Amino acid sequence: MRFFLLVAAPLASLASASFDGNLNYHSPSRRHEGLGIDVHKVARRTLVKRAAPWDPAHLNFTHGVASGDPYPDSVILWTRVAPSLENDRSNVTVTGNVPFYSHDTEKYIKASPNPICVEYCVGTDSNFSSVVDQGTAYTTSDIDYTVKIEAKNLKPLETYYYQFTVCGSNNKSPLGRTKTSPDHDDAVSKIGLAIFSCSNYQNGYFNAYGNAARKDNVDFFVHLGDYIYESGKGKLGQDPRATNPEKEIITLYDYRTRIAQYRADLDLRLAHQNFAWITVWDDHEVANNGYRDGFSGMNNTEASFKKFGGVSVDSRKMNAVRAYFEWMPIRQVDMDDNLRIWRNFKMGKLFDLIMLDTRNYDRSITTLDWNDDYVAELVDDAGRSLMGSLQENWFYNQLSESHERGATWRIIGNQIVFSRMNNSAVSSDPLNADQWDIPNTAFLAGDSHANWVSDLVWLDETPYDQVTGAGAIGVEFAGTAVSSSGYGAGRSIANSSDRSAALVRDNRELQWTEGYYRGYYELYISPEKLHAHASANVIPGSPSVASRNPFDISLANFTVKAGANHLERSNGSVVVQGSVESGALQRGKTTPTNLTLNTVTGTWNVTGFEQMFMAQTMKAWQYNSTKGGLEKNLQINDAAPQPVITDNEILIQVHAMALNPVDYKVTEGPIPLRLVGSNIVPGADFCGTVAKAGKKVADEFTIGEWVYGCKSGAPTSGSLAQYVAVSREMLGRLPEGVKVEDAAGVGIVGLTEYQALAPNVKSGDKVFINGGSGGTGVYGIQIAKALGCHVTTTCSTPNVELCKSLGADEVIDYKTTDIVKELSSKGPIYSVVVDNVGTPANLYKASPSYLLPSGKFVQIGMTPSLSSMKQICGNLLIPGFLGGGKASYQMLFAKPSADAMTQFSAWMKEGKLKGVIDSVFEWENAPKAFEKLKTGRARGKVVVMVPQDKAKENA
């Protein structure tokens, strides 16, 4: 009833609401109604069918929040709120006569009639103590449940916080942060941009986004295109960066699903959540090497139409563009003749940021792989156009207007390299027909997957002095890719730098190039100069995209003084603050330092090549499914990324690992761990050798030393793998003579039982351990005896002798004896109760009859059921006078403890703590190990042996 009352008002307003508040119903343009959604029909549908809104409890903000296209008084805000991660499939190939570009899909596939109402709030602080804008918007499956609104009433160059809420509920989105641009005539002292391009999901992790976001040095994020890639690669559930869909994308559903997969990347989501973005597309947002009439793999022919399942070039473009505008925090530009994305941002009197479309708007034919010789003949054809006449005229007018209004800088964001580049050193074609051949002022470029810093020059037209820079008409900063491969791919850093040196040799205006690293660059604009990285123009790169890591390495520094039109020089050399990390300078040194910033901890360290730059992989069992258990969905990944350790961590080469019930109970529970990370590697316990040690713990362990322990807090990268990264507090040294498989199972259960017992007992005390023959209880009995306690435990008939052999003084057979009656008959004699099982249900409530008044009841195990959860919650929350238990009650989870691990090593050496193994499985049979564990009949630990890679072992 409460929910009905809360949503009654929003429902009543649906009749008059046009859904106009959600810009995506008009995507991509209000001036092209045929390309958008008939919002009147959507609203009418929700009423005619008397469709109730979704229950807020069934909705999720599936992909965080985002903001973009900042204006002085407004900014675009975005989110997606949906009943599932699945994208809407309202795109089908139809037969017969249908209206041109009609998106009325009701005749062919039924759209969801259920409306979703969201409220948005914008404030000057994260607590929304001062709200500056708020409102309501609706979304439906027609637009893939996306929400895009324009927040208004904002002040120039101010930081704001925003949040979405499902109407009539407390279901809130993550808190977002954004920023407006300065007013057109404002005097601005400095603005910083983080500039990205070419983020290829299947090629590596998006570390660059996360690093720039965590550093928090800039005002806005700029993306110059190839935000997604259309090609497919890998197998979902097996390869860590397999694409979804696995095939090349063509339909609207395909494009929606691919963008959604990218936006699930945690680093990209963080960057969107905390910064306003300014984006433009390149070719891969639609398809490779796109131009006005097609792509390299698809054209306007009958054969192509049949090959791609009846989808034409125009239909594919519309699918891609519609998905892009639905999912990106971008304004719907007022289109005057065609679909356009090119637009301008006036950043006060400091600069104009002019974003161009050199790819899709009205581009003449380009290189398509099969026509390169033909295009080479057309290079100087006067009829060719890169942007189309309308965009060219607009562009030149923007440059003139910017100069006339007194803006200091004109920054042009475009997709492709502007400089005329001789590529003979890295390509068989000296000139790249897929780049600019016209001059202008200060350019930012992506697309090439390499770093290029150049003076812009009218080569062979006007004199140019490469020593002083005289004769240059501007500069260009072309950045490397977020993850796509550059000309250094597959090569060593040194070999890649040799290729860079050849490029610099062949292009006298090229001041620096680098093709090995992946990353981004930061550009800082002030009235006096262009700059980057705090006080210098630094272009950072991510040391490796083979694994998700927070490392950031500074590659080079450059400065451009206002009015100079060329890179700053000193004594004939470009100013780079000494040297560059990689690549080649026109005149200067390349000095690798390996000095990296950990953007999570804020610390700088010199890190070795083998850890930083090599694409280390390993074998690992991975799980990525919501249907069935681990035993049915585990798959071996032979090329899983090897963990990257922090300064406080140690990399362990695993020789044996042991399973715990938590490995499957949490993963398969009501909130699957896959929501916080895909391709889960389960497991916590292990025994193995030290492979590497972080800087702060390097003196404590030696490479090759045998250790055992466990990993806690991050079960997504567990020990069912050849390598695992753990903190020093979770490691113990393996005593001589102790078997690997015996020590492999001590970690989690040992810590749990020790922390339940040691703080609560003294020698001579009596303890009761419920469940003495399982993987936890067998260690609890031994630890209690090592602490000098008298032990009573429970087990089934076949395991009585096992418990006695471990030191139990008294064993209760729960198959033949009522546990509570037996304990109560003894009176209150126990100092602590450790419940590893969770049954019988009345064990805790009856505990005052057998537990000392000062004693404690410690809960460790429970069955994964609603009744058990209810029981635990009742024990924790309901006081005794309301019918709850009266004894001290604790739900215990193991905590890291180096002291406890040291104690275990001592006890193992003395023979007081021994491994209890139920069964040992070989690597290939890991799923069967989980089957055995889930029977609940394992006597001790279930162990899996891990194969050793000799090549890596000797590295």
mmCIF file of C-alpha atoms in Angstrom, residues 529-691:
data_model
loop_
_atom_site.group_PDB
_atom_site.id
_atom_site.type_symbol
_atom_site.label_atom_id
_atom_site.label_comp_id
_atom_site.label_asym_id
_atom_site.label_seq_id
_atom_site.Cartn_x
_atom_site.Cartn_y
_atom_site.Cartn_z
ATOM 1 C CA LYS A 529 51.119 28.849 -22.176
ATOM 2 C CA LEU A 530 49.881 25.373 -22.912
ATOM 3 C CA HIS A 531 51.089 23.002 -20.289
ATOM 4 C CA ALA A 532 50.493 19.571 -18.755
ATOM 5 C CA HIS A 533 50.875 17.663 -15.472
ATOM 6 C CA ALA A 534 50.719 20.229 -12.724
ATOM 7 C CA SER A 535 53.428 22.658 -13.774
ATOM 8 C CA ALA A 536 54.705 20.914 -16.877
ATOM 9 C CA ASN A 537 53.221 19.350 -19.972
ATOM 10 C CA VAL A 538 53.430 15.674 -18.993
ATOM 11 C CA ILE A 539 51.980 12.877 -21.089
ATOM 12 C CA PRO A 540 51.394 9.944 -18.738
ATOM 13 C CA GLY A 541 51.095 6.380 -19.926
ATOM 14 C CA SER A 542 49.764 3.252 -18.274
ATOM 15 C CA PRO A 543 52.682 0.826 -17.859
ATOM 16 C CA SER A 544 50.549 -2.182 -18.749
ATOM 17 C CA VAL A 545 47.017 -2.840 -19.928
ATOM 18 C CA ALA A 546 47.408 -6.612 -19.560
ATOM 19 C CA SER A 547 45.978 -6.371 -16.049
ATOM 20 C CA ARG A 548 43.968 -3.845 -14.115
ATOM 21 C CA ASN A 549 46.502 -1.740 -12.210
ATOM 22 C CA PRO A 550 46.817 1.794 -10.814
ATOM 23 C CA PHE A 551 50.339 2.565 -12.075
ATOM 24 C CA ASP A 552 51.000 5.778 -13.966
ATOM 25 C CA ILE A 553 54.319 6.660 -15.571
ATOM 26 C CA SER A 554 55.285 10.115 -16.829
ATOM 27 C CA LEU A 555 56.650 9.923 -20.341
ATOM 28 C CA ALA A 556 57.473 13.454 -21.499
ATOM 29 C CA ASN A 557 56.950 17.180 -20.871
ATOM 30 C CA PHE A 558 56.300 19.988 -23.370
ATOM 31 C CA THR A 559 55.361 23.657 -23.228
ATOM 32 C CA VAL A 560 53.974 26.127 -25.770
ATOM 33 C CA LYS A 561 54.125 29.824 -24.969
ATOM 34 C CA ALA A 562 51.301 32.067 -26.132
ATOM 35 C CA GLY A 563 52.130 33.772 -29.440
ATOM 36 C CA ALA A 564 55.070 31.471 -30.229
ATOM 37 C CA ASN A 565 53.156 28.955 -32.381
ATOM 38 C CA HIS A 566 55.770 26.306 -31.727
ATOM 39 C CA LEU A 567 57.046 24.114 -28.927
ATOM 40 C CA GLU A 568 59.263 25.935 -26.434
ATOM 41 C CA ARG A 569 62.990 25.433 -26.910
ATOM 42 C CA SER A 570 66.160 26.022 -24.972
ATOM 43 C CA ASN A 571 69.527 26.065 -26.743
ATOM 44 C CA GLY A 572 67.906 24.561 -29.831
ATOM 45 C CA SER A 573 66.265 21.652 -28.000
ATOM 46 C CA VAL A 574 62.608 21.295 -27.150
ATOM 47 C CA VAL A 575 62.029 21.842 -23.428
ATOM 48 C CA VAL A 576 61.140 18.484 -21.881
ATOM 49 C CA GLN A 577 62.503 18.967 -18.352
ATOM 50 C CA GLY A 578 65.589 16.871 -18.948
ATOM 51 C CA SER A 579 64.665 13.768 -20.914
ATOM 52 C CA VAL A 580 61.810 11.536 -21.999
ATOM 53 C CA GLU A 581 60.966 8.141 -20.522
ATOM 54 C CA SER A 582 60.465 6.377 -23.837
ATOM 55 C CA GLY A 583 60.350 7.023 -27.576
ATOM 56 C CA ALA A 584 62.626 9.567 -29.279
ATOM 57 C CA LEU A 585 63.179 13.327 -29.211
ATOM 58 C CA GLN A 586 64.288 15.402 -32.196
ATOM 59 C CA ARG A 587 67.209 16.604 -30.073
ATOM 60 C CA GLY A 588 67.428 15.178 -26.575
ATOM 61 C CA LYS A 589 67.843 12.088 -24.442
ATOM 62 C CA THR A 590 65.620 9.095 -23.802
ATOM 63 C CA THR A 591 66.276 7.880 -20.258
ATOM 64 C CA PRO A 592 64.041 5.121 -18.849
ATOM 65 C CA THR A 593 63.599 5.533 -15.088
ATOM 66 C CA ASN A 594 60.650 3.208 -14.372
ATOM 67 C CA LEU A 595 59.467 5.821 -11.850
ATOM 68 C CA THR A 596 55.766 5.170 -11.424
ATOM 69 C CA LEU A 597 52.932 6.699 -9.458
ATOM 70 C CA ASN A 598 50.506 4.385 -7.723
ATOM 71 C CA THR A 599 47.311 6.392 -8.170
ATOM 72 C CA VAL A 600 45.584 4.482 -5.374
ATOM 73 C CA THR A 601 48.190 5.045 -2.658
ATOM 74 C CA GLY A 602 49.724 8.241 -4.061
ATOM 75 C CA THR A 603 53.238 6.815 -3.730
ATOM 76 C CA TRP A 604 56.076 6.882 -6.271
ATOM 77 C CA ASN A 605 58.281 3.844 -6.789
ATOM 78 C CA VAL A 606 60.931 2.594 -9.169
ATOM 79 C CA THR A 607 59.484 -0.663 -10.446
ATOM 80 C CA GLY A 608 61.265 -3.309 -12.498
ATOM 81 C CA PHE A 609 60.515 -4.011 -16.149
ATOM 82 C CA GLU A 610 59.331 -7.556 -15.556
ATOM 83 C CA GLN A 611 56.566 -6.375 -13.257
ATOM 84 C CA MET A 612 55.678 -3.189 -15.046
ATOM 85 C CA PHE A 613 55.697 -3.873 -18.724
ATOM 86 C CA MET A 614 55.592 -7.560 -19.504
ATOM 87 C CA ALA A 615 52.136 -8.970 -20.222
ATOM 88 C CA GLN A 616 52.350 -11.650 -17.524
ATOM 89 C CA THR A 617 49.633 -14.287 -17.691
ATOM 90 C CA MET A 618 48.803 -17.445 -15.793
ATOM 91 C CA LYS A 619 46.427 -20.372 -15.680
ATOM 92 C CA ALA A 620 43.363 -19.819 -13.514
ATOM 93 C CA TRP A 621 39.970 -21.375 -12.987
ATOM 94 C CA GLN A 622 37.339 -18.675 -13.533
ATOM 95 C CA TYR A 623 33.620 -18.407 -12.891
ATOM 96 C CA ASN A 624 31.258 -15.953 -14.559
ATOM 97 C CA SER A 625 27.705 -17.189 -14.400
ATOM 98 C CA THR A 626 24.454 -16.710 -12.540
ATOM 99 C CA LYS A 627 23.009 -20.100 -13.542
ATOM 100 C CA GLY A 628 24.149 -23.233 -11.768
ATOM 101 C CA GLY A 629 26.987 -23.608 -9.325
ATOM 102 C CA LEU A 630 30.712 -23.227 -9.613
ATOM 103 C CA GLU A 631 31.136 -26.916 -10.271
ATOM 104 C CA LYS A 632 29.128 -26.500 -13.507
ATOM 105 C CA ASN A 633 30.486 -23.164 -14.683
ATOM 106 C CA LEU A 634 34.190 -23.117 -13.880
ATOM 107 C CA GLN A 635 36.442 -22.781 -16.919
ATOM 108 C CA ILE A 636 40.234 -22.724 -17.258
ATOM 109 C CA ASN A 637 41.698 -19.504 -18.622
ATOM 110 C CA ASP A 638 45.214 -20.229 -19.889
ATOM 111 C CA ALA A 639 45.966 -16.520 -20.295
ATOM 112 C CA ALA A 640 44.521 -14.876 -17.197
ATOM 113 C CA PRO A 641 46.314 -11.687 -16.125
ATOM 114 C CA GLN A 642 48.911 -12.246 -13.428
ATOM 115 C CA PRO A 643 48.179 -10.156 -10.315
ATOM 116 C CA VAL A 644 50.063 -6.877 -9.918
ATOM 117 C CA ILE A 645 51.275 -6.442 -6.339
ATOM 118 C CA THR A 646 51.364 -3.282 -4.258
ATOM 119 C CA ASP A 647 54.244 -2.249 -2.010
ATOM 120 C CA ASN A 648 52.716 -4.173 0.905
ATOM 121 C CA GLU A 649 51.890 -7.347 -1.001
ATOM 122 C CA ILE A 650 53.671 -10.540 -1.970
ATOM 123 C CA LEU A 651 53.129 -12.504 -5.160
ATOM 124 C CA ILE A 652 52.844 -16.224 -4.419
ATOM 125 C CA GLN A 653 53.308 -19.005 -6.948
ATOM 126 C CA VAL A 654 50.613 -21.397 -5.774
ATOM 127 C CA HIS A 655 51.460 -25.127 -5.508
ATOM 128 C CA ALA A 656 48.307 -26.250 -3.682
ATOM 129 C CA MET A 657 45.079 -24.562 -2.597
ATOM 130 C CA ALA A 658 42.187 -25.641 -0.379
ATOM 131 C CA LEU A 659 38.479 -24.958 -0.659
ATOM 132 C CA ASN A 660 36.184 -23.388 1.921
ATOM 133 C CA PRO A 661 32.361 -23.298 1.885
ATOM 134 C CA VAL A 662 32.487 -19.504 1.618
ATOM 135 C CA ASP A 663 34.074 -19.941 -1.818
ATOM 136 C CA TYR A 664 30.727 -20.982 -3.236
ATOM 137 C CA LYS A 665 28.204 -19.711 -0.660
ATOM 138 C CA VAL A 666 29.014 -16.059 -1.246
ATOM 139 C CA THR A 667 29.604 -16.360 -4.968
ATOM 140 C CA GLU A 668 26.347 -18.218 -5.571
ATOM 141 C CA GLY A 669 24.402 -16.234 -2.984
ATOM 142 C CA PRO A 670 21.629 -13.662 -3.451
ATOM 143 C CA ILE A 671 24.140 -10.983 -4.494
ATOM 144 C CA PRO A 672 26.616 -12.705 -6.848
ATOM 145 C CA LEU A 673 30.185 -11.494 -6.685
ATOM 146 C CA ARG A 674 30.170 -11.181 -10.475
ATOM 147 C CA LEU A 675 28.429 -7.815 -9.956
ATOM 148 C CA VAL A 676 31.721 -6.454 -8.593
ATOM 149 C CA GLY A 677 33.984 -8.172 -11.054
ATOM 150 C CA SER A 678 33.688 -10.552 -13.963
ATOM 151 C CA ASN A 679 35.527 -13.848 -14.379
ATOM 152 C CA ILE A 680 35.864 -14.607 -10.684
ATOM 153 C CA VAL A 681 38.841 -16.704 -9.579
ATOM 154 C CA PRO A 682 37.604 -18.405 -6.389
ATOM 155 C CA GLY A 683 39.627 -19.649 -3.433
ATOM 156 C CA ALA A 684 41.394 -18.155 -0.433
ATOM 157 C CA ASP A 685 43.759 -20.762 1.074
ATOM 158 C CA PHE A 686 47.087 -21.754 -0.487
ATOM 159 C CA CYS A 687 50.622 -23.016 -0.038
ATOM 160 C CA GLY A 688 53.423 -22.061 -2.415
ATOM 161 C CA THR A 689 56.597 -20.078 -2.973
ATOM 162 C CA VAL A 690 57.365 -16.367 -2.986
ATOM 163 C CA ALA A 691 57.630 -15.093 -6.565
#
